[in-house]
PDB file of C-alpha atoms and ligand atoms in Angstrom:
ATOM      1  CA  MET A1242      -0.589  10.695   3.712  1.00 98.00           C
ATOM      2  CA  GLN A1243      -3.061   7.852   2.876  1.00 98.00           C
ATOM      3  CA  ILE A1244      -2.804   4.589   4.663  1.00 98.00           C
ATOM      4  CA  PHE A1245      -3.506   1.298   2.710  1.00 98.00           C
ATOM      5  CA  LEU A1246      -3.614  -2.112   4.304  1.00 98.00           C
ATOM      6  CA  ASP A1247      -1.114  -4.527   2.709  1.00 98.00           C
ATOM      7  CA  THR A1248      -3.094  -7.774   3.109  1.00 96.00           C
ATOM      8  CA  ALA A1249      -5.596 -10.218   1.577  1.00 95.00           C
ATOM      9  CA  GLU A1250      -6.930 -11.478   4.886  1.00 95.00           C
ATOM     10  CA  VAL A1251     -10.596 -10.183   4.902  1.00 96.00           C
ATOM     11  CA  GLU A1252     -11.042 -10.445   8.637  1.00 96.00           C
ATOM     12  CA  SER A1253      -7.979  -8.412   9.277  1.00 96.00           C
ATOM     13  CA  ILE A1254      -9.239  -5.848   6.699  1.00 97.00           C
ATOM     14  CA  ARG A1255     -12.700  -5.800   8.697  1.00 97.00           C
ATOM     15  CA  LYS A1256     -10.799  -5.288  11.905  1.00 97.00           C
ATOM     16  CA  TYR A1257      -8.631  -2.390  10.810  1.00 97.00           C
ATOM     17  CA  ALA A1258     -11.265  -0.845   8.695  1.00 97.00           C
ATOM     18  CA  ALA A1259     -13.385  -0.319  11.800  1.00 97.00           C
ATOM     19  CA  TRP A1260     -10.456   1.943  13.066  1.00 97.00           C
ATOM     20  CA  GLY A1261     -11.531   4.550  10.399  1.00 97.00           C
ATOM     21  CA  VAL A1262      -8.162   5.042   9.286  1.00 97.00           C
ATOM     22  CA  ILE A1263      -7.835   2.687   6.057  1.00 98.00           C
ATOM     23  CA  ASP A1264      -7.936   4.449   2.695  1.00 98.00           C
ATOM     24  CA  GLY A1265      -7.491   1.451   0.477  1.00 98.00           C
ATOM     25  CA  VAL A1266      -5.932  -2.050   0.224  1.00 98.00           C
ATOM     26  CA  THR A1267      -3.165  -3.648  -1.558  1.00 98.00           C
ATOM     27  CA  THR A1268      -2.766  -7.387  -2.370  1.00 94.00           C
ATOM     28  CA  ASN A1269      -0.296  -9.265  -4.365  1.00 92.00           C
ATOM     29  CA  PRO A1270      -0.094 -12.869  -5.655  1.00 92.00           C
ATOM     30  CA  SER A1271       1.894 -14.051  -2.498  1.00 92.00           C
ATOM     31  CA  LEU A1272      -0.762 -12.438  -0.148  1.00 90.00           C
ATOM     32  CA  ILE A1273      -3.676 -13.903  -2.156  1.00 91.00           C
ATOM     33  CA  ALA A1274      -1.966 -17.385  -2.077  1.00 92.00           C
ATOM     34  CA  ARG A1275      -1.559 -17.136   1.669  1.00 89.00           C
ATOM     35  CA  SER A1276      -5.167 -16.346   2.075  1.00 88.00           C
ATOM     36  CA  GLY A1277      -5.807 -19.792   0.384  1.00 90.00           C
ATOM     37  CA  ARG A1278      -8.979 -18.465  -1.424  1.00 91.00           C
ATOM     38  CA  VAL A1279     -10.049 -17.768  -5.028  1.00 93.00           C
ATOM     39  CA  PHE A1280      -8.575 -14.441  -6.182  1.00 93.00           C
ATOM     40  CA  GLU A1281     -11.705 -12.779  -7.631  1.00 94.00           C
ATOM     41  CA  ASP A1282     -13.714 -13.807  -4.505  1.00 95.00           C
ATOM     42  CA  VAL A1283     -11.207 -12.153  -2.201  1.00 95.00           C
ATOM     43  CA  ILE A1284     -10.949  -8.995  -4.209  1.00 96.00           C
ATOM     44  CA  ALA A1285     -14.898  -8.717  -4.436  1.00 97.00           C
ATOM     45  CA  GLU A1286     -15.167  -9.308  -0.590  1.00 97.00           C
ATOM     46  CA  ILE A1287     -12.448  -6.670   0.050  1.00 97.00           C
ATOM     47  CA  CYS A1288     -14.260  -4.118  -2.259  1.00 97.00           C
ATOM     48  CA  GLY A1289     -17.358  -4.517  -0.213  1.00 96.00           C
ATOM     49  CA  ILE A1290     -15.454  -3.563   2.936  1.00 97.00           C
ATOM     50  CA  VAL A1291     -13.233  -0.664   1.830  1.00 98.00           C
ATOM     51  CA  GLU A1292     -14.524   1.997  -0.632  1.00 96.00           C
ATOM     52  CA  GLY A1293     -11.072   3.249  -1.357  1.00 98.00           C
ATOM     53  CA  PRO A1294      -8.593   1.940  -3.978  1.00 98.00           C
ATOM     54  CA  ILE A1295      -8.130  -1.967  -3.939  1.00 98.00           C
ATOM     55  CA  SER A1296      -5.016  -3.256  -5.875  1.00 98.00           C
ATOM     56  CA  ALA A1297      -5.363  -6.513  -7.621  1.00 97.00           C
ATOM     57  CA  GLU A1298      -2.277  -7.878  -9.322  1.00 96.00           C
ATOM     58  CA  VAL A1299      -2.031  -9.540 -12.736  1.00 97.00           C
ATOM     59  CA  THR A1300       0.180 -12.607 -13.048  1.00 97.00           C
ATOM     60  CA  ALA A1301       0.665 -12.653 -16.963  1.00 98.00           C
ATOM     61  CA  LEU A1302       4.143 -11.575 -18.096  1.00 98.00           C
ATOM     62  CA  ASP A1303       3.017 -10.392 -21.615  1.00 98.00           C
ATOM     63  CA  THR A1304       1.014  -7.365 -22.318  1.00 98.00           C
ATOM     64  CA  ALA A1305      -1.859  -9.089 -23.934  1.00 98.00           C
ATOM     65  CA  GLY A1306      -2.172 -11.489 -21.106  1.00 98.00           C
ATOM     66  CA  MET A1307      -1.965  -8.761 -18.527  1.00 98.00           C
ATOM     67  CA  LEU A1308      -4.855  -6.912 -20.302  1.00 98.00           C
ATOM     68  CA  GLU A1309      -6.789 -10.165 -20.597  1.00 98.00           C
ATOM     69  CA  GLN A1310      -6.493 -10.728 -16.822  1.00 97.00           C
ATOM     70  CA  ALA A1311      -7.082  -7.162 -15.972  1.00 98.00           C
ATOM     71  CA  ALA A1312     -10.475  -6.823 -17.690  1.00 97.00           C
ATOM     72  CA  PRO A1313     -12.560  -9.104 -15.253  1.00 97.00           C
ATOM     73  CA  LEU A1314     -10.727  -7.870 -12.185  1.00 97.00           C
ATOM     74  CA  ALA A1315     -11.522  -4.237 -13.153  1.00 97.00           C
ATOM     75  CA  ALA A1316     -15.137  -5.407 -13.580  1.00 97.00           C
ATOM     76  CA  ILE A1317     -15.431  -6.631 -10.083  1.00 97.00           C
ATOM     77  CA  ALA A1318     -15.803  -3.029  -8.711  1.00 97.00           C
ATOM     78  CA  PRO A1319     -15.000   0.594  -9.749  1.00 97.00           C
ATOM     79  CA  ASN A1320     -12.478   0.897  -6.987  1.00 97.00           C
ATOM     80  CA  VAL A1321     -10.162  -2.005  -8.333  1.00 98.00           C
ATOM     81  CA  ILE A1322      -6.789  -0.811  -9.228  1.00 98.00           C
ATOM     82  CA  ILE A1323      -4.821  -3.135 -11.524  1.00 98.00           C
ATOM     83  CA  LYS A1324      -1.371  -3.880 -10.500  1.00 98.00           C
ATOM     84  CA  VAL A1325       1.264  -4.705 -13.055  1.00 98.00           C
ATOM     85  CA  PRO A1326       5.065  -5.385 -12.738  1.00 98.00           C
ATOM     86  CA  LEU A1327       7.538  -2.806 -13.650  1.00 98.00           C
ATOM     87  CA  THR A1328       8.616  -4.407 -16.807  1.00 98.00           C
ATOM     88  CA  PRO A1329       8.315  -3.112 -20.474  1.00 98.00           C
ATOM     89  CA  GLU A1330       5.329  -5.392 -20.944  1.00 98.00           C
ATOM     90  CA  GLY A1331       3.817  -3.858 -17.736  1.00 98.00           C
ATOM     91  CA  LEU A1332       4.588  -0.325 -18.830  1.00 98.00           C
ATOM     92  CA  ARG A1333       2.758  -1.085 -22.202  1.00 98.00           C
ATOM     93  CA  ALA A1334      -0.187  -2.452 -20.236  1.00 98.00           C
ATOM     94  CA  THR A1335      -0.202   0.613 -17.925  1.00 98.00           C
ATOM     95  CA  GLN A1336      -0.495   2.781 -20.981  1.00 98.00           C
ATOM     96  CA  VAL A1337      -3.306   0.809 -22.562  1.00 98.00           C
ATOM     97  CA  LEU A1338      -5.202   0.458 -19.313  1.00 98.00           C
ATOM     98  CA  THR A1339      -4.781   4.120 -18.281  1.00 98.00           C
ATOM     99  CA  GLY A1340      -5.860   5.216 -21.804  1.00 97.00           C
ATOM    100  CA  GLY A1341      -9.054   3.174 -21.336  1.00 97.00           C
ATOM    101  CA  GLY A1342      -9.632   4.738 -17.921  1.00 97.00           C
ATOM    102  CA  THR A1343      -8.554   1.884 -15.759  1.00 98.00           C
ATOM    103  CA  LYS A1344      -6.276   2.964 -12.763  1.00 98.00           C
ATOM    104  CA  VAL A1345      -2.792   1.010 -12.494  1.00 98.00           C
ATOM    105  CA  ASN A1346      -0.402   0.343  -9.731  1.00 98.00           C
ATOM    106  CA  VAL A1347       3.045  -0.298 -11.167  1.00 98.00           C
ATOM    107  CA  THR A1348       4.717  -2.493  -8.711  1.00 98.00           C
ATOM    108  CA  LEU A1349       8.226  -3.920  -7.865  1.00 98.00           C
ATOM    109  CA  CYS A1350       9.963  -0.508  -8.314  1.00 98.00           C
ATOM    110  CA  PHE A1351      13.406  -0.435  -6.982  1.00 98.00           C
ATOM    111  CA  SER A1352      14.935   2.674  -8.673  1.00 98.00           C
ATOM    112  CA  ALA A1353      14.127   6.356  -9.502  1.00 98.00           C
ATOM    113  CA  THR A1354      14.620   5.657 -13.023  1.00 98.00           C
ATOM    114  CA  GLN A1355      11.955   2.893 -12.996  1.00 98.00           C
ATOM    115  CA  ALA A1356       9.557   5.150 -11.192  1.00 98.00           C
ATOM    116  CA  LEU A1357      10.193   7.769 -13.941  1.00 98.00           C
ATOM    117  CA  LEU A1358       9.171   5.416 -16.445  1.00 98.00           C
ATOM    118  CA  ALA A1359       6.033   4.330 -14.598  1.00 98.00           C
ATOM    119  CA  ALA A1360       5.038   7.926 -14.444  1.00 98.00           C
ATOM    120  CA  LYS A1361       5.551   8.437 -18.257  1.00 98.00           C
ATOM    121  CA  ALA A1362       3.311   5.320 -18.857  1.00 98.00           C
ATOM    122  CA  GLY A1363       0.564   7.080 -16.934  1.00 98.00           C
ATOM    123  CA  ALA A1364       0.392   4.943 -13.846  1.00 98.00           C
ATOM    124  CA  THR A1365      -1.757   6.043 -10.989  1.00 98.00           C
ATOM    125  CA  TYR A1366       0.571   4.685  -8.507  1.00 98.00           C
ATOM    126  CA  VAL A1367       4.143   3.554  -8.386  1.00 98.00           C
ATOM    127  CA  SER A1368       5.096   1.094  -5.557  1.00 98.00           C
ATOM    128  CA  PRO A1369       8.625   1.291  -4.536  1.00 98.00           C
ATOM    129  CA  PHE A1370       9.519  -1.648  -2.124  1.00 98.00           C
ATOM    130  CA  VAL A1371      11.654  -0.053   0.729  1.00 98.00           C
ATOM    131  CA  GLY A1372      11.751  -3.275   2.866  1.00 98.00           C
ATOM    132  CA  ARG A1373      13.384  -5.401   0.119  1.00 98.00           C
ATOM    133  CA  LEU A1374      16.063  -2.721  -0.457  1.00 98.00           C
ATOM    134  CA  ASP A1375      16.778  -2.445   3.275  1.00 98.00           C
ATOM    135  CA  ASP A1376      16.977  -6.305   3.375  1.00 98.00           C
ATOM    136  CA  ARG A1377      19.964  -6.263   1.122  1.00 98.00           C
ATOM    137  CA  GLY A1378      21.830  -3.299   2.681  1.00 98.00           C
ATOM    138  CA  GLU A1379      20.440  -0.471   0.750  1.00 98.00           C
ATOM    139  CA  CYS A1380      18.262   2.336   2.100  1.00 98.00           C
ATOM    140  CA  GLY A1381      14.702   1.993   0.794  1.00 98.00           C
ATOM    141  CA  MET A1382      13.718   5.436   2.284  1.00 98.00           C
ATOM    142  CA  ASP A1383      16.306   7.061   0.195  1.00 98.00           C
ATOM    143  CA  LEU A1384      14.607   5.680  -2.949  1.00 98.00           C
ATOM    144  CA  ILE A1385      11.259   7.405  -1.799  1.00 98.00           C
ATOM    145  CA  GLU A1386      13.058  10.686  -1.286  1.00 98.00           C
ATOM    146  CA  GLN A1387      14.660  10.388  -4.900  1.00 98.00           C
ATOM    147  CA  ILE A1388      11.285   9.538  -6.529  1.00 98.00           C
ATOM    148  CA  LEU A1389       9.472  12.316  -4.771  1.00 98.00           C
ATOM    149  CA  GLN A1390      12.121  14.821  -5.808  1.00 98.00           C
ATOM    150  CA  VAL A1391      12.109  13.646  -9.420  1.00 98.00           C
ATOM    151  CA  TYR A1392       8.336  13.720  -9.605  1.00 98.00           C
ATOM    152  CA  SER A1393       8.326  17.135  -7.989  1.00 97.00           C
ATOM    153  CA  HIS A1394      10.226  18.641 -10.948  1.00 97.00           C
ATOM    154  CA  TYR A1395       7.319  17.819 -13.535  1.00 96.00           C
ATOM    155  CA  GLY A1396       3.853  19.201 -13.089  1.00 92.00           C
ATOM    156  CA  ASP A1397       2.430  16.951 -15.662  1.00 93.00           C
ATOM    157  CA  PHE A1398       3.185  13.734 -13.520  1.00 95.00           C
ATOM    158  CA  ARG A1399       0.121  12.605 -11.656  1.00 95.00           C
ATOM    159  CA  THR A1400       1.596   9.319 -10.349  1.00 98.00           C
ATOM    160  CA  GLN A1401       1.347   8.803  -6.652  1.00 98.00           C
ATOM    161  CA  VAL A1402       4.129   7.337  -4.571  1.00 98.00           C
ATOM    162  CA  LEU A1403       2.884   4.297  -2.641  1.00 98.00           C
ATOM    163  CA  VAL A1404       5.455   3.103  -0.153  1.00 98.00           C
ATOM    164  CA  ALA A1405       5.379  -0.635  -0.093  1.00 98.00           C
ATOM    165  CA  SER A1406       7.213  -3.450   1.565  1.00 98.00           C
ATOM    166  CA  VAL A1407       6.996  -1.733   4.885  1.00 98.00           C
ATOM    167  CA  ARG A1408       8.810  -3.321   7.669  1.00 98.00           C
ATOM    168  CA  SER A1409       8.269  -1.060  10.672  1.00 98.00           C
ATOM    169  CA  ALA A1410       6.345   1.942  12.006  1.00 98.00           C
ATOM    170  CA  ASP A1411       9.403   3.852  11.527  1.00 98.00           C
ATOM    171  CA  HIS A1412       9.204   3.268   7.721  1.00 98.00           C
ATOM    172  CA  VAL A1413       5.675   4.852   7.960  1.00 98.00           C
ATOM    173  CA  ARG A1414       7.071   7.806   9.983  1.00 98.00           C
ATOM    174  CA  GLN A1415       9.699   8.484   7.384  1.00 98.00           C
ATOM    175  CA  ALA A1416       7.303   8.242   4.454  1.00 98.00           C
ATOM    176  CA  GLY A1417       5.134  10.855   6.333  1.00 98.00           C
ATOM    177  CA  LEU A1418       8.038  13.092   6.862  1.00 98.00           C
ATOM    178  CA  LEU A1419       9.133  12.750   3.210  1.00 98.00           C
ATOM    179  CA  GLY A1420       5.459  13.591   1.936  1.00 98.00           C
ATOM    180  CA  ALA A1421       4.873  10.327   0.237  1.00 98.00           C
ATOM    181  CA  ASP A1422       1.235  10.036  -1.039  1.00 98.00           C
ATOM    182  CA  VAL A1423       0.425   6.503   0.362  1.00 98.00           C
ATOM    183  CA  CYS A1424       2.042   3.984   2.601  1.00 98.00           C
ATOM    184  CA  THR A1425       0.629   0.460   2.483  1.00 98.00           C
ATOM    185  CA  VAL A1426       0.957  -1.154   5.871  1.00 98.00           C
ATOM    186  CA  PRO A1427       0.805  -4.897   7.076  1.00 98.00           C
ATOM    187  CA  PRO A1428      -1.682  -5.275   9.826  1.00 97.00           C
ATOM    188  CA  LYS A1429       1.109  -5.977  12.424  1.00 98.00           C
ATOM    189  CA  ILE A1430       2.691  -2.596  11.563  1.00 98.00           C
ATOM    190  CA  LEU A1431      -0.626  -0.744  12.321  1.00 97.00           C
ATOM    191  CA  ASP A1432      -0.654  -2.392  15.794  1.00 97.00           C
ATOM    192  CA  GLU A1433       3.056  -1.185  16.192  1.00 98.00           C
ATOM    193  CA  MET A1434       2.004   2.434  14.975  1.00 98.00           C
ATOM    194  CA  ILE A1435      -0.732   2.821  17.604  1.00 98.00           C
ATOM    195  CA  GLN A1436       1.335   1.469  20.489  1.00 98.00           C
ATOM    196  CA  HIS A1437       2.894   3.646  23.076  1.00 98.00           C
ATOM    197  CA  ASP A1438       3.814   2.645  26.632  1.00 98.00           C
ATOM    198  CA  LEU A1439       2.984   6.127  27.872  1.00 98.00           C
ATOM    199  CA  THR A1440      -0.480   5.880  26.324  1.00 98.00           C
ATOM    200  CA  ASP A1441      -0.859   2.642  28.154  1.00 98.00           C
ATOM    201  CA  SER A1442       0.454   3.837  31.581  1.00 98.00           C
ATOM    202  CA  GLY A1443      -1.451   7.090  31.235  1.00 98.00           C
ATOM    203  CA  LEU A1444      -4.721   5.508  30.511  1.00 98.00           C
ATOM    204  CA  ALA A1445      -4.199   3.163  33.673  1.00 97.00           C
ATOM    205  CA  ALA A1446      -3.404   6.154  35.878  1.00 98.00           C
ATOM    206  CA  PHE A1447      -6.671   8.030  34.632  1.00 97.00           C
ATOM    207  CA  LEU A1448      -8.711   4.950  35.439  1.00 97.00           C
ATOM    208  CA  LYS A1449      -7.109   4.405  38.765  1.00 96.00           C
ATOM    209  CA  ASP A1450      -7.631   8.100  39.795  1.00 95.00           C
ATOM    210  CA  TRP A1451     -11.204   7.995  38.611  1.00 95.00           C
ATOM    211  CA  GLU A1452     -11.943   4.827  40.685  1.00 93.00           C
ATOM    212  CA  SER A1453     -10.320   6.335  43.771  1.00 92.00           C
ATOM    213  CA  ALA A1454     -12.311   9.661  43.376  1.00 91.00           C
ATOM    214  CA  ARG A1455     -15.465   7.734  43.135  1.00 88.00           C
ATOM    215  CA  LYS A1456     -14.776   5.794  46.360  1.00 85.00           C
ATOM    216  CA  ALA A1457     -13.922   9.033  48.281  1.00 76.00           C
TER     217      ALA A1457
HETATM  218  O1  G3P B 134       2.435  -5.067  -1.556  1.00 87.22           O
HETATM  219  C1  G3P B 134       3.677  -5.503  -1.848  1.00 87.22           C
HETATM  220  C2  G3P B 134       4.512  -5.395  -0.670  1.00 87.22           C
HETATM  221  O2  G3P B 134       4.164  -4.541   0.207  1.00 87.22           O
HETATM  222  C3  G3P B 134       5.552  -6.653  -0.482  1.00 87.22           C
HETATM  223  O3  G3P B 134       6.143  -6.506   0.840  1.00 87.22           O
HETATM  224  O4  G3P B 134       7.033  -7.592   2.756  1.00 87.22           O
HETATM  225  O5  G3P B 134       6.827  -8.947   0.648  1.00 87.22           O
HETATM  226  O6  G3P B 134       8.437  -7.176   0.807  1.00 87.22           O
HETATM  227  P1  G3P B 134       7.177  -7.628   1.352  1.00 87.22           P
END
């Protein structure tokens, strides 16, 4: 499973990219707004840090506007993925962009039927938001299972399932167990993923034994 970082904070991307486990980055308008920086500048800087796919989301609601915004974003670097919402206009934009060789991440997916349409439009990625479904009492990971099952029946679907709106390390564990293609993870969840008390206590014990042996 590929791991993308779900943030627009460049310093954080530098920090976690240095771990050697980050395959790509996803951003959205909320994350870019939180960074307080110019959109294109942030995307260009991220593309200079991570070689893998970098999702940059359009904010237009009509297909023509989406395509107009997509062109300069796609021109920033070859690894830019255009992110569009799962709406009729977004599907149309997906078809046009994909036809022209631009990769698309169709976002804000909340059902298997939406994911089916994203695949038919030629999306490179579909982003189901598991946390937001959990937030309202549904089970986000059930949706991932359903989408993977639907896609598995059709060999001509190339769309990768990108688990988004991740709230815990357990979401990542479940995404891996289900065989999701990608999981995009906020920085704090990466910290949660690496942490284990037995690693900490084991390391402390090794170092203590090492020091005692050297003194003996
Ligand atoms: O990249 C989109 C996404 O992961 C949104 O997450 O936490 O705002 O539901 P969240």
